[in-house]
């Protein structure tokens, strides 16, 4: 499980850097300031949670807890950051991402739940 967490963390960290660079250099001339700021929020949250995945791999948690945290965090990142990327670039695509805007709070909720589970695990530890 630790290897899966590290791989997922590395993939999300790598893609956050690539997506962030694309946003900063490729989208700066086609997005307004608000949309670019929204895009950057998605990148920040993706990177924060990439680090979280890496940290979970070194915490003394049960395999079950690590598996649950991996699933919640990965889906949370994909839903939260992924939908933010879509919403921020909505004017550049033929797909209307506002139709799936409810995915953003669902992804955020999954990320919050993963932090709550981690907190509970820390409180329960000796």
JSON list of C-alpha atoms in Angstrom, two decimals:
[
{"chain": "A", "resi": 1, "resn": "UNK", "atom": "CA", "xyz": [0.00, 0.00, 0.00]},
{"chain": "A", "resi": 2, "resn": "UNK", "atom": "CA", "xyz": [2.86, 2.37, 0.79]},
{"chain": "A", "resi": 3, "resn": "UNK", "atom": "CA", "xyz": [4.23, 1.96, -2.74]},
{"chain": "A", "resi": 4, "resn": "UNK", "atom": "CA", "xyz": [0.81, 2.79, -4.24]},
{"chain": "A", "resi": 5, "resn": "UNK", "atom": "CA", "xyz": [0.57, 5.89, -2.04]},
{"chain": "A", "resi": 6, "resn": "UNK", "atom": "CA", "xyz": [4.04, 7.04, -3.07]},
{"chain": "A", "resi": 7, "resn": "UNK", "atom": "CA", "xyz": [3.36, 6.42, -6.75]},
{"chain": "A", "resi": 8, "resn": "UNK", "atom": "CA", "xyz": [0.04, 8.27, -6.59]},
{"chain": "A", "resi": 9, "resn": "UNK", "atom": "CA", "xyz": [1.65, 11.13, -4.69]},
{"chain": "A", "resi": 10, "resn": "UNK", "atom": "CA", "xyz": [4.47, 11.37, -7.22]},
{"chain": "A", "resi": 11, "resn": "UNK", "atom": "CA", "xyz": [2.07, 11.26, -10.18]},
{"chain": "A", "resi": 12, "resn": "UNK", "atom": "CA", "xyz": [-0.16, 13.98, -8.73]},
{"chain": "A", "resi": 13, "resn": "UNK", "atom": "CA", "xyz": [2.87, 16.08, -7.76]},
{"chain": "A", "resi": 14, "resn": "UNK", "atom": "CA", "xyz": [4.39, 15.73, -11.23]},
{"chain": "A", "resi": 15, "resn": "UNK", "atom": "CA", "xyz": [1.14, 16.55, -13.00]},
{"chain": "A", "resi": 16, "resn": "UNK", "atom": "CA", "xyz": [0.54, 19.53, -10.68]},
{"chain": "A", "resi": 17, "resn": "UNK", "atom": "CA", "xyz": [3.86, 21.01, -11.78]},
{"chain": "A", "resi": 18, "resn": "UNK", "atom": "CA", "xyz": [3.12, 20.34, -15.46]},
{"chain": "A", "resi": 19, "resn": "UNK", "atom": "CA", "xyz": [-0.45, 21.68, -15.25]},
{"chain": "A", "resi": 20, "resn": "UNK", "atom": "CA", "xyz": [0.71, 24.68, -13.22]},
{"chain": "A", "resi": 21, "resn": "UNK", "atom": "CA", "xyz": [3.40, 25.52, -15.78]},
{"chain": "A", "resi": 22, "resn": "UNK", "atom": "CA", "xyz": [0.87, 25.15, -18.59]},
{"chain": "A", "resi": 23, "resn": "UNK", "atom": "CA", "xyz": [-1.49, 27.48, -16.74]},
{"chain": "A", "resi": 24, "resn": "UNK", "atom": "CA", "xyz": [1.19, 30.06, -16.04]},
{"chain": "A", "resi": 25, "resn": "UNK", "atom": "CA", "xyz": [2.72, 30.06, -19.51]},
{"chain": "A", "resi": 26, "resn": "UNK", "atom": "CA", "xyz": [0.10, 28.66, -21.87]},
{"chain": "A", "resi": 27, "resn": "UNK", "atom": "CA", "xyz": [-3.11, 30.08, -20.51]},
{"chain": "A", "resi": 28, "resn": "UNK", "atom": "CA", "xyz": [-2.01, 33.49, -19.24]},
{"chain": "A", "resi": 29, "resn": "UNK", "atom": "CA", "xyz": [-2.93, 35.17, -22.54]},
{"chain": "A", "resi": 30, "resn": "UNK", "atom": "CA", "xyz": [-6.25, 33.37, -23.07]},
{"chain": "A", "resi": 31, "resn": "UNK", "atom": "CA", "xyz": [-7.76, 33.41, -19.57]},
{"chain": "A", "resi": 32, "resn": "UNK", "atom": "CA", "xyz": [-8.81, 36.43, -17.55]},
{"chain": "A", "resi": 33, "resn": "UNK", "atom": "CA", "xyz": [-7.32, 37.04, -14.11]},
{"chain": "A", "resi": 34, "resn": "UNK", "atom": "CA", "xyz": [-10.21, 35.40, -12.25]},
{"chain": "A", "resi": 35, "resn": "UNK", "atom": "CA", "xyz": [-10.12, 32.24, -14.37]},
{"chain": "A", "resi": 36, "resn": "UNK", "atom": "CA", "xyz": [-6.34, 32.01, -14.02]},
{"chain": "A", "resi": 37, "resn": "UNK", "atom": "CA", "xyz": [-6.66, 32.39, -10.24]},
{"chain": "A", "resi": 38, "resn": "UNK", "atom": "CA", "xyz": [-9.28, 29.64, -10.19]},
{"chain": "A", "resi": 39, "resn": "UNK", "atom": "CA", "xyz": [-6.99, 27.41, -12.25]},
{"chain": "A", "resi": 40, "resn": "UNK", "atom": "CA", "xyz": [-4.14, 28.05, -9.81]},
{"chain": "A", "resi": 41, "resn": "UNK", "atom": "CA", "xyz": [-6.40, 27.02, -6.91]},
{"chain": "A", "resi": 42, "resn": "UNK", "atom": "CA", "xyz": [-6.85, 23.63, -8.56]},
{"chain": "A", "resi": 43, "resn": "UNK", "atom": "CA", "xyz": [-3.09, 23.27, -8.96]},
{"chain": "A", "resi": 44, "resn": "UNK", "atom": "CA", "xyz": [-2.43, 24.23, -5.32]},
{"chain": "A", "resi": 45, "resn": "UNK", "atom": "CA", "xyz": [-4.94, 21.75, -3.93]},
{"chain": "A", "resi": 46, "resn": "UNK", "atom": "CA", "xyz": [-3.62, 19.01, -6.19]},
{"chain": "A", "resi": 47, "resn": "UNK", "atom": "CA", "xyz": [-0.07, 19.63, -4.94]},
{"chain": "A", "resi": 48, "resn": "UNK", "atom": "CA", "xyz": [-1.12, 19.83, -1.28]},
{"chain": "A", "resi": 49, "resn": "UNK", "atom": "CA", "xyz": [-2.82, 16.48, -1.57]},
{"chain": "A", "resi": 50, "resn": "UNK", "atom": "CA", "xyz": [0.06, 14.95, -3.54]},
{"chain": "A", "resi": 51, "resn": "UNK", "atom": "CA", "xyz": [2.20, 15.71, -0.49]},
{"chain": "A", "resi": 52, "resn": "UNK", "atom": "CA", "xyz": [-0.50, 14.25, 1.74]},
{"chain": "A", "resi": 53, "resn": "UNK", "atom": "CA", "xyz": [-0.38, 10.96, -0.17]},
{"chain": "A", "resi": 54, "resn": "UNK", "atom": "CA", "xyz": [3.40, 10.84, 0.24]},
{"chain": "A", "resi": 55, "resn": "UNK", "atom": "CA", "xyz": [3.10, 11.50, 3.96]},
{"chain": "A", "resi": 56, "resn": "UNK", "atom": "CA", "xyz": [0.40, 8.90, 4.50]},
{"chain": "A", "resi": 57, "resn": "UNK", "atom": "CA", "xyz": [2.84, 6.30, 3.18]},
{"chain": "A", "resi": 58, "resn": "UNK", "atom": "CA", "xyz": [5.19, 6.91, 6.12]},
{"chain": "A", "resi": 59, "resn": "UNK", "atom": "CA", "xyz": [2.56, 7.18, 8.86]},
{"chain": "A", "resi": 60, "resn": "UNK", "atom": "CA", "xyz": [2.01, 4.21, 11.17]},
{"chain": "A", "resi": 61, "resn": "UNK", "atom": "CA", "xyz": [-1.54, 3.47, 10.01]},
{"chain": "A", "resi": 62, "resn": "UNK", "atom": "CA", "xyz": [-3.31, 0.22, 9.24]},
{"chain": "A", "resi": 63, "resn": "UNK", "atom": "CA", "xyz": [-3.36, -0.99, 5.63]},
{"chain": "A", "resi": 64, "resn": "UNK", "atom": "CA", "xyz": [-7.14, -0.55, 5.64]},
{"chain": "A", "resi": 65, "resn": "UNK", "atom": "CA", "xyz": [-6.85, 3.10, 6.72]},
{"chain": "A", "resi": 66, "resn": "UNK", "atom": "CA", "xyz": [-4.17, 3.76, 4.13]},
{"chain": "A", "resi": 67, "resn": "UNK", "atom": "CA", "xyz": [-6.30, 2.17, 1.40]},
{"chain": "A", "resi": 68, "resn": "UNK", "atom": "CA", "xyz": [-9.34, 4.25, 2.35]},
{"chain": "A", "resi": 69, "resn": "UNK", "atom": "CA", "xyz": [-7.23, 7.42, 2.48]},
{"chain": "A", "resi": 70, "resn": "UNK", "atom": "CA", "xyz": [-5.70, 6.62, -0.91]},
{"chain": "A", "resi": 71, "resn": "UNK", "atom": "CA", "xyz": [-9.10, 6.11, -2.53]},
{"chain": "A", "resi": 72, "resn": "UNK", "atom": "CA", "xyz": [-10.73, 9.17, -0.98]},
{"chain": "A", "resi": 73, "resn": "UNK", "atom": "CA", "xyz": [-7.78, 11.43, -1.73]},
{"chain": "A", "resi": 74, "resn": "UNK", "atom": "CA", "xyz": [-7.30, 10.30, -5.33]},
{"chain": "A", "resi": 75, "resn": "UNK", "atom": "CA", "xyz": [-11.00, 10.63, -6.16]},
{"chain": "A", "resi": 76, "resn": "UNK", "atom": "CA", "xyz": [-11.11, 13.92, -4.26]},
{"chain": "A", "resi": 77, "resn": "UNK", "atom": "CA", "xyz": [-8.19, 15.34, -6.26]},
{"chain": "A", "resi": 78, "resn": "UNK", "atom": "CA", "xyz": [-9.66, 14.19, -9.57]},
{"chain": "A", "resi": 79, "resn": "UNK", "atom": "CA", "xyz": [-13.10, 15.61, -8.79]},
{"chain": "A", "resi": 80, "resn": "UNK", "atom": "CA", "xyz": [-12.00, 18.82, -7.08]},
{"chain": "A", "resi": 81, "resn": "UNK", "atom": "CA", "xyz": [-8.96, 19.91, -9.06]},
{"chain": "A", "resi": 82, "resn": "UNK", "atom": "CA", "xyz": [-10.12, 18.29, -12.29]},
{"chain": "A", "resi": 83, "resn": "UNK", "atom": "CA", "xyz": [-13.45, 20.10, -12.27]},
{"chain": "A", "resi": 84, "resn": "UNK", "atom": "CA", "xyz": [-11.75, 23.37, -11.34]},
{"chain": "A", "resi": 85, "resn": "UNK", "atom": "CA", "xyz": [-9.45, 23.03, -14.35]},
{"chain": "A", "resi": 86, "resn": "UNK", "atom": "CA", "xyz": [-12.51, 22.48, -16.52]},
{"chain": "A", "resi": 87, "resn": "UNK", "atom": "CA", "xyz": [-14.47, 25.36, -15.02]},
{"chain": "A", "resi": 88, "resn": "UNK", "atom": "CA", "xyz": [-11.53, 27.77, -15.30]},
{"chain": "A", "resi": 89, "resn": "UNK", "atom": "CA", "xyz": [-11.05, 26.94, -18.98]},
{"chain": "A", "resi": 90, "resn": "UNK", "atom": "CA", "xyz": [-14.75, 26.58, -19.75]},
{"chain": "A", "resi": 91, "resn": "UNK", "atom": "CA", "xyz": [-14.71, 29.35, -22.37]},
{"chain": "A", "resi": 92, "resn": "UNK", "atom": "CA", "xyz": [-11.94, 27.58, -24.31]},
{"chain": "A", "resi": 93, "resn": "UNK", "atom": "CA", "xyz": [-13.79, 24.28, -24.83]},
{"chain": "A", "resi": 94, "resn": "UNK", "atom": "CA", "xyz": [-16.92, 23.10, -26.55]},
{"chain": "A", "resi": 95, "resn": "UNK", "atom": "CA", "xyz": [-18.02, 21.21, -23.40]},
{"chain": "A", "resi": 96, "resn": "UNK", "atom": "CA", "xyz": [-19.91, 23.27, -20.82]},
{"chain": "A", "resi": 97, "resn": "UNK", "atom": "CA", "xyz": [-18.22, 22.34, -17.53]},
{"chain": "A", "resi": 98, "resn": "UNK", "atom": "CA", "xyz": [-20.80, 24.30, -15.52]},
{"chain": "A", "resi": 99, "resn": "UNK", "atom": "CA", "xyz": [-23.13, 21.31, -16.06]},
{"chain": "A", "resi": 100, "resn": "UNK", "atom": "CA", "xyz": [-20.87, 19.21, -13.84]},
{"chain": "A", "resi": 101, "resn": "UNK", "atom": "CA", "xyz": [-19.99, 21.95, -11.35]},
{"chain": "A", "resi": 102, "resn": "UNK", "atom": "CA", "xyz": [-21.39, 19.91, -8.44]},
{"chain": "A", "resi": 103, "resn": "UNK", "atom": "CA", "xyz": [-18.41, 17.58, -8.81]},
{"chain": "A", "resi": 104, "resn": "UNK", "atom": "CA", "xyz": [-16.21, 20.31, -7.29]},
{"chain": "A", "resi": 105, "resn": "UNK", "atom": "CA", "xyz": [-17.86, 20.35, -3.83]},
{"chain": "A", "resi": 106, "resn": "UNK", "atom": "CA", "xyz": [-18.12, 16.54, -3.90]},
{"chain": "A", "resi": 107, "resn": "UNK", "atom": "CA", "xyz": [-14.37, 16.33, -4.50]},
{"chain": "A", "resi": 108, "resn": "UNK", "atom": "CA", "xyz": [-13.74, 18.88, -1.75]},
{"chain": "A", "resi": 109, "resn": "UNK", "atom": "CA", "xyz": [-15.90, 16.88, 0.62]},
{"chain": "A", "resi": 110, "resn": "UNK", "atom": "CA", "xyz": [-13.92, 13.72, -0.12]},
{"chain": "A", "resi": 111, "resn": "UNK", "atom": "CA", "xyz": [-10.68, 15.58, 0.63]},
{"chain": "A", "resi": 112, "resn": "UNK", "atom": "CA", "xyz": [-12.13, 16.90, 3.90]},
{"chain": "A", "resi": 113, "resn": "UNK", "atom": "CA", "xyz": [-13.27, 13.40, 4.87]},
{"chain": "A", "resi": 114, "resn": "UNK", "atom": "CA", "xyz": [-9.77, 12.06, 4.22]},
{"chain": "A", "resi": 115, "resn": "UNK", "atom": "CA", "xyz": [-8.32, 14.69, 6.57]},
{"chain": "A", "resi": 116, "resn": "UNK", "atom": "CA", "xyz": [-10.95, 13.84, 9.21]},
{"chain": "A", "resi": 117, "resn": "UNK", "atom": "CA", "xyz": [-10.10, 10.14, 8.96]},
{"chain": "A", "resi": 118, "resn": "UNK", "atom": "CA", "xyz": [-6.42, 10.97, 9.32]},
{"chain": "A", "resi": 119, "resn": "UNK", "atom": "CA", "xyz": [-7.13, 13.14, 12.38]},
{"chain": "A", "resi": 120, "resn": "UNK", "atom": "CA", "xyz": [-9.20, 10.38, 13.98]},
{"chain": "A", "resi": 121, "resn": "UNK", "atom": "CA", "xyz": [-6.40, 7.87, 13.31]},
{"chain": "A", "resi": 122, "resn": "UNK", "atom": "CA", "xyz": [-3.88, 10.19, 14.96]},
{"chain": "A", "resi": 123, "resn": "UNK", "atom": "CA", "xyz": [-6.12, 10.72, 17.99]},
{"chain": "A", "resi": 124, "resn": "UNK", "atom": "CA", "xyz": [-6.63, 6.96, 18.35]},
{"chain": "A", "resi": 125, "resn": "UNK", "atom": "CA", "xyz": [-2.89, 6.18, 18.08]},
{"chain": "A", "resi": 126, "resn": "UNK", "atom": "CA", "xyz": [-0.82, 5.63, 21.19]}
]
